[in-house]
PDB file of C-alpha atoms in Angstrom:
ATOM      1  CA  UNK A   1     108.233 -59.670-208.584  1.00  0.00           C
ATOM      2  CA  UNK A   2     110.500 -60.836-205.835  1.00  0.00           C
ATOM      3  CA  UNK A   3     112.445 -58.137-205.157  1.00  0.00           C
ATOM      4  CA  UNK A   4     108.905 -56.012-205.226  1.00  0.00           C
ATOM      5  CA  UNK A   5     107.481 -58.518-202.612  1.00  0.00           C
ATOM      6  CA  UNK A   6     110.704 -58.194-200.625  1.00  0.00           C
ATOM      7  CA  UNK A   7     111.219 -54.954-200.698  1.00  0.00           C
ATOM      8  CA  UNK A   8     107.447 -54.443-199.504  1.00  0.00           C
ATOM      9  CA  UNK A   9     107.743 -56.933-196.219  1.00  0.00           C
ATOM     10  CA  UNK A  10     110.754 -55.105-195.519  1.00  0.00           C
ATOM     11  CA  UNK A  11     109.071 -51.422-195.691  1.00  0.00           C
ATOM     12  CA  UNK A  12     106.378 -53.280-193.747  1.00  0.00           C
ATOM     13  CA  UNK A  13     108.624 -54.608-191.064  1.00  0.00           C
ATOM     14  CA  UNK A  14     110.724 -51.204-190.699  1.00  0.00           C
ATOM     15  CA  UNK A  15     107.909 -49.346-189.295  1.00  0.00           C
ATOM     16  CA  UNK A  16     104.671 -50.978-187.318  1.00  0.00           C
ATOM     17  CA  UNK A  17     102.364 -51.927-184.571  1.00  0.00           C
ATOM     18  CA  UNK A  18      99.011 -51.796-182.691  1.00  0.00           C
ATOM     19  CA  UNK A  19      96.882 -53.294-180.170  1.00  0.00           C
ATOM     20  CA  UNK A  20      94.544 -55.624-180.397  1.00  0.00           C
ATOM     21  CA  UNK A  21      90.518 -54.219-180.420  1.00  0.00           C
ATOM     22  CA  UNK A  22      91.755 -50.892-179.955  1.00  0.00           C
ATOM     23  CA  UNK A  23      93.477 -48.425-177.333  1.00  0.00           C
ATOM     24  CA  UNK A  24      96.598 -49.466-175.681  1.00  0.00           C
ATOM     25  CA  UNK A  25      98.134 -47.630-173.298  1.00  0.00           C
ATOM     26  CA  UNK A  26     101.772 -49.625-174.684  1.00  0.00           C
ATOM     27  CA  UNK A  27     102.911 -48.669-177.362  1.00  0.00           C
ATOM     28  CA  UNK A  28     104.796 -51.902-177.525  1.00  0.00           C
ATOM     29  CA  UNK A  29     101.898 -54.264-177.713  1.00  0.00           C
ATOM     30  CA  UNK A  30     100.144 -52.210-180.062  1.00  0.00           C
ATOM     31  CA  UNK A  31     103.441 -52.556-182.537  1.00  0.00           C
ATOM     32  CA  UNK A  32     103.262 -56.059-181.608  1.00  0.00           C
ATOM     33  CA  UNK A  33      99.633 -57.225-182.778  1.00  0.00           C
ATOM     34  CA  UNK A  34     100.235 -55.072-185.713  1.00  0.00           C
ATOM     35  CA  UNK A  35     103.422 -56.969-186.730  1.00  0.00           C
ATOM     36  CA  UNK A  36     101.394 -60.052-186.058  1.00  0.00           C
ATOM     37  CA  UNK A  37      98.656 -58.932-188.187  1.00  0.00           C
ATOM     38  CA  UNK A  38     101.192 -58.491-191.110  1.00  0.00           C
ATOM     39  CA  UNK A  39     102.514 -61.656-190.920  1.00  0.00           C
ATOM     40  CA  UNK A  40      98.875 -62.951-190.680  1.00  0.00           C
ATOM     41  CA  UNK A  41      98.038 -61.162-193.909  1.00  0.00           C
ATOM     42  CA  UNK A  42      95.130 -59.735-191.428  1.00  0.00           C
ATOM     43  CA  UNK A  43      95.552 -56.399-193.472  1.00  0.00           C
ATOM     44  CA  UNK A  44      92.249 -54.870-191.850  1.00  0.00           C
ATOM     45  CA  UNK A  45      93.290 -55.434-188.402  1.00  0.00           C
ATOM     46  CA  UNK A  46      96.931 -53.925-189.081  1.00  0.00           C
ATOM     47  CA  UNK A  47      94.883 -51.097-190.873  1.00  0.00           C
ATOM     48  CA  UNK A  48      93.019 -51.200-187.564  1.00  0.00           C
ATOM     49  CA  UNK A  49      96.030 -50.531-185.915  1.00  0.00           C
ATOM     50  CA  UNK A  50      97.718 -47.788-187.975  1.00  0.00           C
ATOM     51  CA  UNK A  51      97.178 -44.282-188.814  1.00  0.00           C
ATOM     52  CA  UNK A  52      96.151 -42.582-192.580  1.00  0.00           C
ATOM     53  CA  UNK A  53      99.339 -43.079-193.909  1.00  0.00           C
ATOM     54  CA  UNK A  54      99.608 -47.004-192.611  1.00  0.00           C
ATOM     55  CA  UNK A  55      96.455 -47.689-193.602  1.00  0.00           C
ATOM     56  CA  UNK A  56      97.193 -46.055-197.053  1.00  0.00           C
ATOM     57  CA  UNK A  57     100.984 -47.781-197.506  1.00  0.00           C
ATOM     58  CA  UNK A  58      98.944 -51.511-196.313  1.00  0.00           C
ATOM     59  CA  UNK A  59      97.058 -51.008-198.923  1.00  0.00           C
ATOM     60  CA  UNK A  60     100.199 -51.178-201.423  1.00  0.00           C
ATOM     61  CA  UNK A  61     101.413 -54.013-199.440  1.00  0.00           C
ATOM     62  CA  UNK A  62      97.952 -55.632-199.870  1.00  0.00           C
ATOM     63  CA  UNK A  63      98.041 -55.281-203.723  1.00  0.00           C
ATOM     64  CA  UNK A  64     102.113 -56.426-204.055  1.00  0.00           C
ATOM     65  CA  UNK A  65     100.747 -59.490-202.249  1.00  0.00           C
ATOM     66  CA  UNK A  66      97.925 -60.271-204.388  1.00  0.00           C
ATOM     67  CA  UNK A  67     100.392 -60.205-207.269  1.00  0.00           C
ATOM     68  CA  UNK A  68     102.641 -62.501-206.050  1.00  0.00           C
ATOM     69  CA  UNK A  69     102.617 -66.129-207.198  1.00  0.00           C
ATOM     70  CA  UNK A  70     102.674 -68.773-204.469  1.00  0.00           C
ATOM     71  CA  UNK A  71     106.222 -69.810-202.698  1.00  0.00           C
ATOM     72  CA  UNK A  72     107.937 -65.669-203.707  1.00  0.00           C
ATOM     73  CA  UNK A  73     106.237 -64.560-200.618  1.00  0.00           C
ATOM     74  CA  UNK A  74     108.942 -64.109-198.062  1.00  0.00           C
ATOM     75  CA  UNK A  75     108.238 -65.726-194.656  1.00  0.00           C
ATOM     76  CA  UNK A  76     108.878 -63.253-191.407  1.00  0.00           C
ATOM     77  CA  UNK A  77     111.261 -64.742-188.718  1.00  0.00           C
ATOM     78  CA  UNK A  78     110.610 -64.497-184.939  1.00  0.00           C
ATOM     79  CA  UNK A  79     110.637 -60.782-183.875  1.00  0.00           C
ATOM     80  CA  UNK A  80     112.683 -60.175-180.875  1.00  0.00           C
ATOM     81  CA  UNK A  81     111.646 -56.713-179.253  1.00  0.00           C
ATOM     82  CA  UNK A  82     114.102 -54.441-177.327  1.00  0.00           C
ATOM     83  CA  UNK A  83     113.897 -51.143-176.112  1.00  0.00           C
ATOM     84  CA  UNK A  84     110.664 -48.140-176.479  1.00  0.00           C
ATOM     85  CA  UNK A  85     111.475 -45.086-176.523  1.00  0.00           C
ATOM     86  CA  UNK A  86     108.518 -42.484-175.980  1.00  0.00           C
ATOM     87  CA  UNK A  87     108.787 -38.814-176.186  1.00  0.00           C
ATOM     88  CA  UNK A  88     105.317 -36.834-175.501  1.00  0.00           C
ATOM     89  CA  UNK A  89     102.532 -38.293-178.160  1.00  0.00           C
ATOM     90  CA  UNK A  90     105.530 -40.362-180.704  1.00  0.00           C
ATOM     91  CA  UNK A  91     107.281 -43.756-179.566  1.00  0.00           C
ATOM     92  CA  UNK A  92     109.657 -45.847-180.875  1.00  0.00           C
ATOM     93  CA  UNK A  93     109.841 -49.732-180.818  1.00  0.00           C
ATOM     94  CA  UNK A  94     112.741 -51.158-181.332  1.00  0.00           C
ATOM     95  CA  UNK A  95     113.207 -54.823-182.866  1.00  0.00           C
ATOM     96  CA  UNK A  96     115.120 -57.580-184.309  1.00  0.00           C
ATOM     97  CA  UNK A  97     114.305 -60.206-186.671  1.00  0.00           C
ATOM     98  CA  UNK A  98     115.599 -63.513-185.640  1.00  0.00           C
ATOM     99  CA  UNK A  99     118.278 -64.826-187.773  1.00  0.00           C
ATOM    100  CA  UNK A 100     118.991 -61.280-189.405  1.00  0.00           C
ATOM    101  CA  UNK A 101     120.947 -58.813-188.642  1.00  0.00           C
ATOM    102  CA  UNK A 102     120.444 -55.296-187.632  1.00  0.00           C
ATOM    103  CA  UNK A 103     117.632 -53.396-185.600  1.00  0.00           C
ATOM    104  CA  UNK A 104     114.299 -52.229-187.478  1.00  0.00           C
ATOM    105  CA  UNK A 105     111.761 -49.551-185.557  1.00  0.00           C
ATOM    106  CA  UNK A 106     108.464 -49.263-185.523  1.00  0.00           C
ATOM    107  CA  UNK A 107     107.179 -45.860-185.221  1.00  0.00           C
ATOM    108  CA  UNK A 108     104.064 -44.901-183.296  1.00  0.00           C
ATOM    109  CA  UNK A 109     101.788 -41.670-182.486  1.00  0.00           C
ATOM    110  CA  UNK A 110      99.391 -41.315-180.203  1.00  0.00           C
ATOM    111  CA  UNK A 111      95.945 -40.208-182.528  1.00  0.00           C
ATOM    112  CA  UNK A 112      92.914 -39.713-179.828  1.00  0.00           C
ATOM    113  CA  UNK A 113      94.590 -41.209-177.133  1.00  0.00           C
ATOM    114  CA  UNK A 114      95.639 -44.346-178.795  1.00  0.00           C
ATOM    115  CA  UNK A 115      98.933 -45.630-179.875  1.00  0.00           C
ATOM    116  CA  UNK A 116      99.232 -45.772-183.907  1.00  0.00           C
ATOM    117  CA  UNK A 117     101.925 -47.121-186.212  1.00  0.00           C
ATOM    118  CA  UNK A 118     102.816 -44.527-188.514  1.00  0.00           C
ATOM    119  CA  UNK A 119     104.640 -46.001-191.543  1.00  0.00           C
ATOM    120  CA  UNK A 120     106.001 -43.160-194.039  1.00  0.00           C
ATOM    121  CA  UNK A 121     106.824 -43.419-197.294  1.00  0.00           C
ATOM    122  CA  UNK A 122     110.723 -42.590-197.222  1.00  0.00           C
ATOM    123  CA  UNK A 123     112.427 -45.866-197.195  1.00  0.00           C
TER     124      UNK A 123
END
């Protein structure tokens, strides 16, 4: 159930982020609030946040976590976020988890002129 738990947080953290109450014309701070909703367990707001297939993949996350017994849940570290890179409606957000190595991206399109993670199923 571990290795379930962890390998959910970490298909979590490889992809996220939204704003907070809605449009954002960053897609940085919308990847941020979402990554903060995650580690909040705030599962509607990151829904909030995402597109179909986010709001479809938190819902597996949501269910993992409900199956986990207390202390197997695995505690995020302090995100450090680097560079955005934003090409037409898709961007990019780059990030590092604190104490951890290598970078993880959040991926983001824009749906109705706001910024949405888009997490995918190939992981």
């Amino acid at each position: 159930m571990k290795k379930l738990m962890s390998i959910g947080f970490v298909l979590l953290f490889s992809f996220f982020m939204v704003s907070c109450g809605g449009s954002s014309d960053n897609p940085q701070d919308v990847a941020k609030d979402f990554m903060n909703a995650l580690a909040d367990k705030d599962y509607e707001k990151a829904k909030d946040l995402g597109t179909e297939n986010t709001v479809m993949m938190i819902g597996m996350i949501e269910s993992m976590a409900g199956m986990a017994t207390e202390g197997e849940e695995e505690e995020m570290g302090e995100l450090v976020w680097g560079e955005t890179e934003i090409e037409g409606d898709n961007a990019i957000c780059y990030y590092t988890e604190e104490g951890k190595e290598g970078q993880q991206q959040v991926d983001l399109v824009k749906v109705d002129g706001d910024w949405k993670v888009d997490m995918k199923k190939e992981m």
